[in-house]
Amino acid sequence: PGLGNHPRPVAALAAAACRRLKGRQPMLADSLGQPVTLDHPESLGALNDFVEGFLRSQARVANVLQLAETDHSAMAQAACAALHMFAESREGPVNARPFIQRALAASPRATRREQQWVAAVAAWVDGDLERAIVLHEAQASEFPRDLISLKLGLYHLFNLGRSPDMVRMARQALPQAADVAELHGMLAFAWEQCHRLRDAEHLTGARAAEAVV
């Protein structure tokens, strides 16, 4: 029998598809222009506070904790996990684990970029810094505007004393994120750690000149 003999099942399927489309939120983007998958559009402000606050070392980075119980999306929960890890204490991984577990559970419905960010934070929580660095390195190549991933990768490399790798990782983002002042600050810091002060000063001086113009 053809589909025309079964109008009810077909109509039911069509109605269900319409309901799914109607309930689907449009793709949001963070302040760096990257697509983000959140449970609620109103969560974007706190997530941007994390992105911008982390890049600029501002206290508003902690505003993402407002999403701890209200938005179980992969990006929001991984950001909460990362914030707990920055305590650099024995309690850090313990406090971060519930958040990273929720992030991993939500990861299948996230974008590829978000999935890799979650995996990198999960590796950090597990104490596997080498895997975390590999993931941040891949992120810098594939998604060079993901500067929170880049900065976290540089943070790990700095703690391991791998200054040349800091420069190499930061330079990967330049072609696509040269408009973001914080990237130039990260690269200047990396050069400085390599005792290449002239390169660091040239980079910061060039950015200052651009700002004047």
mmCIF file of C-alpha atoms in Angstrom:
data_model
loop_
_atom_site.group_PDB
_atom_site.id
_atom_site.type_symbol
_atom_site.label_atom_id
_atom_site.label_comp_id
_atom_site.label_asym_id
_atom_site.label_seq_id
_atom_site.Cartn_x
_atom_site.Cartn_y
_atom_site.Cartn_z
ATOM 1 C CA PRO A 1 0.000 0.000 0.000
ATOM 2 C CA GLY A 2 1.150 3.529 -0.809
ATOM 3 C CA LEU A 3 1.644 6.418 1.556
ATOM 4 C CA GLY A 4 -1.636 7.906 0.384
ATOM 5 C CA ASN A 5 -3.492 5.062 2.088
ATOM 6 C CA HIS A 6 -2.016 5.998 5.465
ATOM 7 C CA PRO A 7 -2.577 9.736 5.884
ATOM 8 C CA ARG A 8 -2.547 9.664 9.671
ATOM 9 C CA PRO A 9 0.983 8.281 10.201
ATOM 10 C CA VAL A 10 2.396 10.622 7.571
ATOM 11 C CA ALA A 11 0.605 13.601 9.079
ATOM 12 C CA ALA A 12 1.788 12.624 12.525
ATOM 13 C CA LEU A 13 5.397 12.430 11.323
ATOM 14 C CA ALA A 14 5.117 15.804 9.614
ATOM 15 C CA ALA A 15 3.615 17.385 12.720
ATOM 16 C CA ALA A 16 6.375 15.944 14.904
ATOM 17 C CA ALA A 17 9.036 17.319 12.540
ATOM 18 C CA CYS A 18 7.414 20.757 12.638
ATOM 19 C CA ARG A 19 7.389 20.701 16.424
ATOM 20 C CA ARG A 20 11.087 19.834 16.497
ATOM 21 C CA LEU A 21 11.941 22.644 14.097
ATOM 22 C CA LYS A 22 9.783 25.102 15.976
ATOM 23 C CA GLY A 23 11.438 24.244 19.282
ATOM 24 C CA ARG A 24 14.974 24.432 17.912
ATOM 25 C CA GLN A 25 16.879 27.547 18.923
ATOM 26 C CA PRO A 26 18.797 29.446 16.226
ATOM 27 C CA MET A 27 22.568 29.043 16.426
ATOM 28 C CA LEU A 28 24.142 31.603 18.728
ATOM 29 C CA ALA A 29 27.654 33.038 18.480
ATOM 30 C CA ASP A 30 30.050 34.162 21.192
ATOM 31 C CA SER A 31 31.881 37.486 21.221
ATOM 32 C CA LEU A 32 34.599 36.031 18.970
ATOM 33 C CA GLY A 33 32.013 35.078 16.367
ATOM 34 C CA GLN A 34 32.096 31.340 17.066
ATOM 35 C CA PRO A 35 28.901 29.261 17.027
ATOM 36 C CA VAL A 36 27.852 28.070 20.477
ATOM 37 C CA THR A 37 25.263 25.543 21.579
ATOM 38 C CA LEU A 38 23.455 26.626 24.740
ATOM 39 C CA ASP A 39 20.290 25.409 26.447
ATOM 40 C CA HIS A 40 18.993 28.964 26.702
ATOM 41 C CA PRO A 41 19.791 32.042 24.574
ATOM 42 C CA GLU A 42 19.916 34.176 27.717
ATOM 43 C CA SER A 43 22.967 32.161 28.856
ATOM 44 C CA LEU A 44 25.079 33.867 26.202
ATOM 45 C CA GLY A 45 25.883 36.899 28.370
ATOM 46 C CA ALA A 46 27.476 34.815 31.142
ATOM 47 C CA LEU A 47 29.347 32.706 28.587
ATOM 48 C CA ASN A 48 30.736 35.843 26.941
ATOM 49 C CA ASP A 49 31.800 37.060 30.370
ATOM 50 C CA PHE A 50 33.826 33.853 30.645
ATOM 51 C CA VAL A 51 35.339 34.271 27.172
ATOM 52 C CA GLU A 52 36.214 37.955 27.523
ATOM 53 C CA GLY A 53 37.028 37.758 31.231
ATOM 54 C CA PHE A 54 39.453 34.876 30.685
ATOM 55 C CA LEU A 55 41.171 36.602 27.766
ATOM 56 C CA ARG A 56 41.500 39.874 29.698
ATOM 57 C CA SER A 57 42.117 38.362 33.165
ATOM 58 C CA GLN A 58 39.003 40.031 34.566
ATOM 59 C CA ALA A 59 36.912 38.942 37.534
ATOM 60 C CA ARG A 60 33.764 38.642 35.433
ATOM 61 C CA VAL A 61 35.097 35.310 34.208
ATOM 62 C CA ALA A 62 33.393 33.875 37.318
ATOM 63 C CA ASN A 63 29.951 34.948 36.062
ATOM 64 C CA VAL A 64 29.770 31.702 34.120
ATOM 65 C CA LEU A 65 29.076 29.934 37.431
ATOM 66 C CA GLN A 66 25.589 31.452 37.189
ATOM 67 C CA LEU A 67 24.972 28.773 34.544
ATOM 68 C CA ALA A 68 26.100 25.871 36.742
ATOM 69 C CA GLU A 69 22.561 24.672 37.479
ATOM 70 C CA THR A 70 20.582 26.473 34.795
ATOM 71 C CA ASP A 71 22.363 25.542 31.563
ATOM 72 C CA HIS A 72 23.668 22.000 31.105
ATOM 73 C CA SER A 73 25.125 22.607 27.652
ATOM 74 C CA ALA A 74 28.609 21.304 26.948
ATOM 75 C CA MET A 75 30.234 24.729 26.639
ATOM 76 C CA ALA A 76 28.701 26.190 29.802
ATOM 77 C CA GLN A 77 29.503 23.167 31.967
ATOM 78 C CA ALA A 78 33.068 22.832 30.663
ATOM 79 C CA ALA A 79 33.635 26.519 31.401
ATOM 80 C CA CYS A 80 32.485 25.945 35.001
ATOM 81 C CA ALA A 81 34.840 22.968 35.237
ATOM 82 C CA ALA A 82 37.768 25.032 33.949
ATOM 83 C CA LEU A 83 37.047 27.757 36.461
ATOM 84 C CA HIS A 84 37.289 25.269 39.328
ATOM 85 C CA MET A 85 40.548 23.914 37.909
ATOM 86 C CA PHE A 86 42.116 27.366 38.011
ATOM 87 C CA ALA A 87 42.091 27.096 41.804
ATOM 88 C CA GLU A 88 45.252 24.985 41.313
ATOM 89 C CA SER A 89 44.479 23.000 44.438
ATOM 90 C CA ARG A 90 43.800 19.371 45.303
ATOM 91 C CA GLU A 91 40.125 20.202 45.468
ATOM 92 C CA GLY A 92 40.135 21.622 41.932
ATOM 93 C CA PRO A 93 39.656 18.339 40.024
ATOM 94 C CA VAL A 94 37.166 17.085 42.609
ATOM 95 C CA ASN A 95 35.046 20.211 42.318
ATOM 96 C CA ALA A 96 35.396 20.283 38.533
ATOM 97 C CA ARG A 97 34.393 16.674 37.906
ATOM 98 C CA PRO A 98 30.588 16.993 38.167
ATOM 99 C CA PHE A 99 30.701 19.838 35.644
ATOM 100 C CA ILE A 100 32.948 18.065 33.159
ATOM 101 C CA GLN A 101 30.808 14.939 33.411
ATOM 102 C CA ARG A 102 27.737 16.988 32.493
ATOM 103 C CA ALA A 103 29.725 18.632 29.679
ATOM 104 C CA LEU A 104 30.731 15.241 28.278
ATOM 105 C CA ALA A 105 27.133 14.037 28.465
ATOM 106 C CA ALA A 106 25.985 17.088 26.480
ATOM 107 C CA SER A 107 28.890 16.935 24.027
ATOM 108 C CA PRO A 108 27.107 14.906 21.296
ATOM 109 C CA ARG A 109 24.724 17.796 20.604
ATOM 110 C CA ALA A 110 27.508 20.417 20.572
ATOM 111 C CA THR A 111 29.595 21.662 17.659
ATOM 112 C CA ARG A 112 32.904 20.013 16.817
ATOM 113 C CA ARG A 113 34.800 22.988 18.235
ATOM 114 C CA GLU A 114 32.890 22.749 21.515
ATOM 115 C CA GLN A 115 33.422 18.988 21.661
ATOM 116 C CA GLN A 116 37.180 19.439 21.355
ATOM 117 C CA TRP A 117 37.156 22.161 24.032
ATOM 118 C CA VAL A 118 35.269 19.804 26.368
ATOM 119 C CA ALA A 119 37.728 16.986 25.648
ATOM 120 C CA ALA A 120 40.686 19.262 26.408
ATOM 121 C CA VAL A 121 39.210 20.409 29.720
ATOM 122 C CA ALA A 122 38.352 16.787 30.570
ATOM 123 C CA ALA A 123 41.977 15.786 29.976
ATOM 124 C CA TRP A 124 43.055 18.590 32.316
ATOM 125 C CA VAL A 125 40.653 17.409 35.013
ATOM 126 C CA ASP A 126 42.083 13.894 34.593
ATOM 127 C CA GLY A 127 45.612 15.253 35.018
ATOM 128 C CA ASP A 128 46.642 14.362 31.457
ATOM 129 C CA LEU A 129 48.291 17.628 30.417
ATOM 130 C CA GLU A 130 49.997 16.124 27.379
ATOM 131 C CA ARG A 131 46.660 15.080 25.891
ATOM 132 C CA ALA A 132 45.171 18.457 26.790
ATOM 133 C CA ILE A 133 48.000 20.234 24.958
ATOM 134 C CA VAL A 134 47.583 18.043 21.868
ATOM 135 C CA LEU A 135 43.888 18.925 21.793
ATOM 136 C CA HIS A 136 44.545 22.649 22.248
ATOM 137 C CA GLU A 137 47.135 22.464 19.485
ATOM 138 C CA ALA A 138 44.601 20.866 17.146
ATOM 139 C CA GLN A 139 42.048 23.484 18.140
ATOM 140 C CA ALA A 140 44.464 26.317 17.323
ATOM 141 C CA SER A 141 44.935 24.859 13.854
ATOM 142 C CA GLU A 142 41.305 24.003 13.090
ATOM 143 C CA PHE A 143 39.552 26.799 14.988
ATOM 144 C CA PRO A 144 42.103 29.611 15.328
ATOM 145 C CA ARG A 145 39.552 32.079 16.755
ATOM 146 C CA ASP A 146 38.973 29.826 19.750
ATOM 147 C CA LEU A 147 41.244 31.990 21.851
ATOM 148 C CA ILE A 148 40.093 30.631 25.205
ATOM 149 C CA SER A 149 41.337 27.219 24.070
ATOM 150 C CA LEU A 150 44.540 28.841 22.864
ATOM 151 C CA LYS A 151 45.119 30.676 26.136
ATOM 152 C CA LEU A 152 44.460 27.529 28.143
ATOM 153 C CA GLY A 153 46.943 25.639 25.963
ATOM 154 C CA LEU A 154 49.522 28.383 26.549
ATOM 155 C CA TYR A 155 48.805 28.177 30.289
ATOM 156 C CA HIS A 156 49.683 24.465 30.286
ATOM 157 C CA LEU A 157 52.802 24.994 28.170
ATOM 158 C CA PHE A 158 53.943 27.819 30.446
ATOM 159 C CA ASN A 159 53.558 25.618 33.520
ATOM 160 C CA LEU A 160 55.658 22.944 31.801
ATOM 161 C CA GLY A 161 58.353 25.446 30.774
ATOM 162 C CA ARG A 162 57.806 24.859 27.036
ATOM 163 C CA SER A 163 58.237 28.445 25.844
ATOM 164 C CA PRO A 164 59.063 27.769 22.157
ATOM 165 C CA ASP A 165 55.881 25.710 21.888
ATOM 166 C CA MET A 166 53.962 28.678 23.284
ATOM 167 C CA VAL A 167 55.156 30.832 20.399
ATOM 168 C CA ARG A 168 54.376 28.145 17.846
ATOM 169 C CA MET A 169 50.856 27.589 19.144
ATOM 170 C CA ALA A 170 50.021 31.287 19.399
ATOM 171 C CA ARG A 171 51.266 32.021 15.882
ATOM 172 C CA GLN A 172 48.800 29.523 14.433
ATOM 173 C CA ALA A 173 45.924 31.828 15.336
ATOM 174 C CA LEU A 174 47.346 35.008 13.804
ATOM 175 C CA PRO A 175 45.982 34.699 10.240
ATOM 176 C CA GLN A 176 42.382 34.382 11.455
ATOM 177 C CA ALA A 177 42.423 36.324 14.729
ATOM 178 C CA ALA A 178 44.846 39.182 14.164
ATOM 179 C CA ASP A 179 42.003 41.624 14.921
ATOM 180 C CA VAL A 180 41.856 40.480 18.557
ATOM 181 C CA ALA A 181 44.270 42.516 20.685
ATOM 182 C CA GLU A 182 44.506 39.839 23.383
ATOM 183 C CA LEU A 183 46.062 37.408 20.893
ATOM 184 C CA HIS A 184 48.968 39.791 20.336
ATOM 185 C CA GLY A 185 49.409 40.069 24.083
ATOM 186 C CA MET A 186 49.570 36.284 24.362
ATOM 187 C CA LEU A 187 52.135 36.070 21.577
ATOM 188 C CA ALA A 188 54.228 38.860 23.094
ATOM 189 C CA PHE A 189 54.223 37.015 26.427
ATOM 190 C CA ALA A 190 55.318 33.827 24.661
ATOM 191 C CA TRP A 191 58.228 35.635 22.980
ATOM 192 C CA GLU A 192 59.158 37.143 26.333
ATOM 193 C CA GLN A 193 59.311 33.679 27.893
ATOM 194 C CA CYS A 194 61.785 32.738 25.158
ATOM 195 C CA HIS A 195 63.920 35.755 26.175
ATOM 196 C CA ARG A 196 63.135 37.326 22.820
ATOM 197 C CA LEU A 197 62.331 40.728 24.284
ATOM 198 C CA ARG A 198 62.879 42.582 21.030
ATOM 199 C CA ASP A 199 60.239 40.466 19.299
ATOM 200 C CA ALA A 200 57.855 40.990 22.210
ATOM 201 C CA GLU A 201 58.427 44.741 22.241
ATOM 202 C CA HIS A 202 58.039 44.977 18.462
ATOM 203 C CA LEU A 203 54.739 43.134 18.618
ATOM 204 C CA THR A 204 53.272 45.218 21.434
ATOM 205 C CA GLY A 205 54.623 48.417 19.859
ATOM 206 C CA ALA A 206 52.995 47.623 16.517
ATOM 207 C CA ARG A 207 49.658 47.048 18.206
ATOM 208 C CA ALA A 208 49.971 50.330 20.129
ATOM 209 C CA ALA A 209 50.694 52.181 16.873
ATOM 210 C CA GLU A 210 47.626 50.624 15.248
ATOM 211 C CA ALA A 211 45.503 51.755 18.178
ATOM 212 C CA VAL A 212 46.706 55.356 17.762
ATOM 213 C CA VAL A 213 45.955 55.313 14.028
#
